[in-house]
Amino acid sequence: MQYKTRNGFMRKLVMSITALSIIGLVIVYIIFNTMFRTIMFEYVIDATHSNVRLISQEIDNWFDLSNHIVENLSSLWAYLGVGYIEIIADNFVSEFEFITDAIVGFSDGSFQNSNEWPSEYDWLATARPWYIAAEAAQGELIATVPYFSAIESQGVITTVAKWVPDIGGMEAVVGVVITVDAIISMVNEYRLVGGGYLMLIGPGGEIISHPNVEYIVGVGAEGEGGITYLESIPNGEFLMGTIRGGYGITEFDDYMLGPSYLMTFYLEAIGWTLATVLPVAAVGETGTYYLLVIMLTMGAVLVALLLLVMLFMTLLTRNMEERQVAEERLRIVIDNMPLVSNFRDKEFNVLECNEAAAKLFDLSSKEEYKQRFFELSPEFQPDNRKSDEKAKELIVEAFETGHANFEWMHQKLSGEPIPTEVTLIRVEWRGTDNLVAFVRDLRDFYKYKETERIARQRLEVMLDSSPLLVTIFDENSEVLEANREAERLFEIPDKKLYIDDYFAFSPEFQPNGTPSRKMGIDVIELACEQGRSQFEWTYQTSNGELIPCEETIMKVEIEGEDLLIAYTRDLRDFYRYKETEGIAKQRLQAMLNSSPLACTIFDERINVVEVNDVAVELFEMKDANEYIENFFALSPKYQPDGRRSREKMYEKMHLCFNRGRAHFEWMHQTMDGETQIPCEVALVCLTLDAKNLIIAYLRDLREINTAIDMVKQLEKAAYTDPLTGARNRRYFLEEAERELQSCVEDSKSFSAIMVDVDHFKKINDTYGHPVGDEVLKILVARMNHSVKADTMVARYGGEEFVITLPEVDEDSALRTAERIRQSVEASKFAIEEHEIKVTISLGIASKSDNNSTLSDIISNADKALYLAKRSGRNCAVKY
């Protein structure tokens, strides 16, 4: 009975325990099922939402930065012109890794860019998608729909493009290019918690990024240019409707993952959508797993209480291991993020960080980062607040509001500053509120900002250093800015006076009678309509002095606003110069025409710029223009020395430019080339109006040469023997005396040779006097041939001749005499039909001392000649 009772009790107890266990198990199942699903759903969704939001922010930042780049490129190229396109484009492309090209296309179809495109692609800029879209937007920044590039063999997008009214005188579109692969590569670096995938969808439903590569731009076969649209894939219409409806989180049946969640993020900078597909199983499986473990544990309690403890310990251990695995997975995700991230508790301690944190600060490990975290901020922030106080306020704010975003100055352990952007997000972890911090390095951003600041500063310096007055107007004719040239031009202490009251520096009426204010508004409106206007304008100083100026107004777009830039050139010096130049030219022309010589003026390029009337008359031209046009035809092809006229002329001109003067003789000719005109040319280099010129003075030598020839003929008749052509006795006595005196002064030798024809009377008697005359002519020719060219041979009388030998001693003179004798003896004097044998006798004498006279020397030579005749003739004897 007791056994039954105990057995029943035990049975009841077992049944009660079993029932209670089953009830408890059901309750536990309901509680844990709800709790785990809620916790895992919130954890996975929140983590995914945070990751994808960071991705969308990164893409937005890229395109926001691209907006600024295109704005700056448009302004710089519109101001500097096409000569700087390639240099500026190369600098921007090399500065930003995500930009592959910077391009400008012109309305004539041409384009320039930072890359050298292959010549086989004969494209027109006006036919490209980016040009068409930007031109349609008329000055608004646009981002084009992705299109396929044959050059890059991939889908590309002109991320930002803008129409500009005037670059180098033409309408143009400026843009920067980012390949879709660059964006996809960045998206693929992120791994979603719990699996799933990301998609990038264009504004028209174009699939830009998708795990199925056949749907990506440039790969798929559907659509133009290899574009696949979202509506054309399974569930695509539902997905597109959800994206357009802007729903936050939507559950649907994905054709790849089955039941899934869809989260969408709109990218405001370019109008794309970043969609996240997360499988429901990623949330449910984790909760179900823990639930089954608990159910099995509860079942084990029914088997044995002892095993319950053991199983509980086993479950606890396994739970810790799973948690470690989950934490390890989360750590891998965080470590592979490109941003610095860390976990902080409410006591501001860093609990965990990723590898990027250690790399940013050049630390050896994450542990060093956590230990020395507070050393990675300077004592004071740029706003002069202490870093620790300001950090506490921001962290408290983040814990209270759940989010904080601010800029923060970090530093390396070496003290090198690192400007950053910090985003704090409150998260619940292990039942405790913590902060996740994402830190973005802003050094490249500030480097870009500094580059932009320097560019603006240089532009301001360029404006202030400009010799022109530069004024910037808005479309309402209000002056926004001017350079410092206004102070000099209007003689005012501060350019602000000019900016505040622009029309006060113009007279009431312009020279054409139009009121200045009305005309000013009209020309500004004209520039707004046509993009450019140029005209003359009269200003005035504060004391009423009029200032004639040339005004050029250009319409430009600066930072999205249409402005007008006016360039003002002071014409006072120009008009004074024109007046002075006119007077100077009149005076120069009068001076040239008053010169008795032919005058021609050349510039540095050897072009004729002016000529006087004498030159026109000399070459029988009708006017100066005909002379200037045909100047090079007034010289023969070659000069008398055999050199080409043009080549020799350039040589003489350059010699004059270098030395200042040149003087030479030149052979000119008339236009028909039949009349040669020898000239004496004097070149003079001078500087006029900061230009180097050459004035050529020509003197006609024809009359002078005729006179010189006549004088030479008279001289020859006065000093030449008319029969033989030898010098006559008069010339001999004058020249020989001069030669002797020169030798006496220099203590040099002097010799003379007397020559007589043997039996000359017999020749005359036998053949007649005409034949005798011919014998004398031939004899003179033989003697000239036997002596040096400058040796004087003179007829002394009848058949006697004398030869002077300055600086020659008696022995050398004897050798010369013997050479002459042998030459004559060996010659045949063929005259008419006669062959006559002729010999000569020679007497040689030299000065004995410096007291010797020419008469003494001739007398001594004559005596030696007499001895030669007595010695049998046909010989030479020295005195």
JSON list of C-alpha atoms in Angstrom, two decimals, residues 56 59-64 67 141-146 157-160 183 199-208 240 243-244 264-275:
[
{"chain": "A", "resi": 56, "resn": "SER", "atom": "CA", "xyz": [25.32, 55.45, -49.05]},
{"chain": "A", "resi": 59, "resn": "ILE", "atom": "CA", "xyz": [28.81, 57.37, -52.33]},
{"chain": "A", "resi": 60, "resn": "ASP", "atom": "CA", "xyz": [27.00, 60.67, -51.65]},
{"chain": "A", "resi": 61, "resn": "ASN", "atom": "CA", "xyz": [30.28, 62.18, -50.44]},
{"chain": "A", "resi": 62, "resn": "TRP", "atom": "CA", "xyz": [31.97, 61.12, -53.69]},
{"chain": "A", "resi": 63, "resn": "PHE", "atom": "CA", "xyz": [29.38, 62.85, -55.83]},
{"chain": "A", "resi": 64, "resn": "ASP", "atom": "CA", "xyz": [29.12, 65.92, -53.55]},
{"chain": "A", "resi": 67, "resn": "ASN", "atom": "CA", "xyz": [29.90, 68.65, -57.78]},
{"chain": "A", "resi": 141, "resn": "LEU", "atom": "CA", "xyz": [24.60, 70.18, -62.55]},
{"chain": "A", "resi": 142, "resn": "ILE", "atom": "CA", "xyz": [23.50, 66.72, -63.69]},
{"chain": "A", "resi": 143, "resn": "ALA", "atom": "CA", "xyz": [24.59, 63.11, -63.24]},
{"chain": "A", "resi": 144, "resn": "THR", "atom": "CA", "xyz": [24.05, 60.95, -66.33]},
{"chain": "A", "resi": 145, "resn": "VAL", "atom": "CA", "xyz": [22.44, 57.55, -66.53]},
{"chain": "A", "resi": 146, "resn": "PRO", "atom": "CA", "xyz": [25.14, 54.83, -66.72]},
{"chain": "A", "resi": 157, "resn": "ILE", "atom": "CA", "xyz": [28.94, 57.33, -65.68]},
{"chain": "A", "resi": 158, "resn": "THR", "atom": "CA", "xyz": [29.73, 60.98, -66.11]},
{"chain": "A", "resi": 159, "resn": "THR", "atom": "CA", "xyz": [28.98, 61.63, -62.51]},
{"chain": "A", "resi": 160, "resn": "VAL", "atom": "CA", "xyz": [28.61, 65.38, -62.78]},
{"chain": "A", "resi": 183, "resn": "ILE", "atom": "CA", "xyz": [31.52, 52.24, -57.17]},
{"chain": "A", "resi": 199, "resn": "MET", "atom": "CA", "xyz": [22.00, 46.47, -55.38]},
{"chain": "A", "resi": 200, "resn": "LEU", "atom": "CA", "xyz": [22.58, 49.91, -56.92]},
{"chain": "A", "resi": 201, "resn": "ILE", "atom": "CA", "xyz": [19.55, 51.08, -58.95]},
{"chain": "A", "resi": 202, "resn": "GLY", "atom": "CA", "xyz": [19.59, 54.11, -61.29]},
{"chain": "A", "resi": 203, "resn": "PRO", "atom": "CA", "xyz": [16.83, 56.76, -61.37]},
{"chain": "A", "resi": 204, "resn": "GLY", "atom": "CA", "xyz": [15.12, 55.02, -64.31]},
{"chain": "A", "resi": 205, "resn": "GLY", "atom": "CA", "xyz": [15.44, 51.53, -62.84]},
{"chain": "A", "resi": 206, "resn": "GLU", "atom": "CA", "xyz": [18.84, 50.75, -64.40]},
{"chain": "A", "resi": 207, "resn": "ILE", "atom": "CA", "xyz": [20.69, 47.98, -62.54]},
{"chain": "A", "resi": 208, "resn": "ILE", "atom": "CA", "xyz": [24.18, 49.34, -61.76]},
{"chain": "A", "resi": 240, "resn": "MET", "atom": "CA", "xyz": [10.80, 48.93, -58.39]},
{"chain": "A", "resi": 243, "resn": "ILE", "atom": "CA", "xyz": [11.77, 51.73, -54.29]},
{"chain": "A", "resi": 244, "resn": "ARG", "atom": "CA", "xyz": [9.55, 54.37, -55.87]},
{"chain": "A", "resi": 264, "resn": "THR", "atom": "CA", "xyz": [16.27, 51.09, -49.56]},
{"chain": "A", "resi": 265, "resn": "PHE", "atom": "CA", "xyz": [18.45, 54.17, -49.20]},
{"chain": "A", "resi": 266, "resn": "TYR", "atom": "CA", "xyz": [18.05, 57.12, -51.57]},
{"chain": "A", "resi": 267, "resn": "LEU", "atom": "CA", "xyz": [21.35, 58.74, -52.70]},
{"chain": "A", "resi": 268, "resn": "GLU", "atom": "CA", "xyz": [20.45, 62.41, -52.96]},
{"chain": "A", "resi": 269, "resn": "ALA", "atom": "CA", "xyz": [23.59, 63.54, -54.81]},
{"chain": "A", "resi": 270, "resn": "ILE", "atom": "CA", "xyz": [22.85, 61.47, -57.95]},
{"chain": "A", "resi": 271, "resn": "GLY", "atom": "CA", "xyz": [19.28, 60.17, -57.58]},
{"chain": "A", "resi": 272, "resn": "TRP", "atom": "CA", "xyz": [20.27, 56.49, -57.28]},
{"chain": "A", "resi": 273, "resn": "THR", "atom": "CA", "xyz": [18.92, 53.97, -54.79]},
{"chain": "A", "resi": 274, "resn": "LEU", "atom": "CA", "xyz": [21.04, 51.58, -52.69]},
{"chain": "A", "resi": 275, "resn": "ALA", "atom": "CA", "xyz": [18.87, 48.51, -51.99]}
]
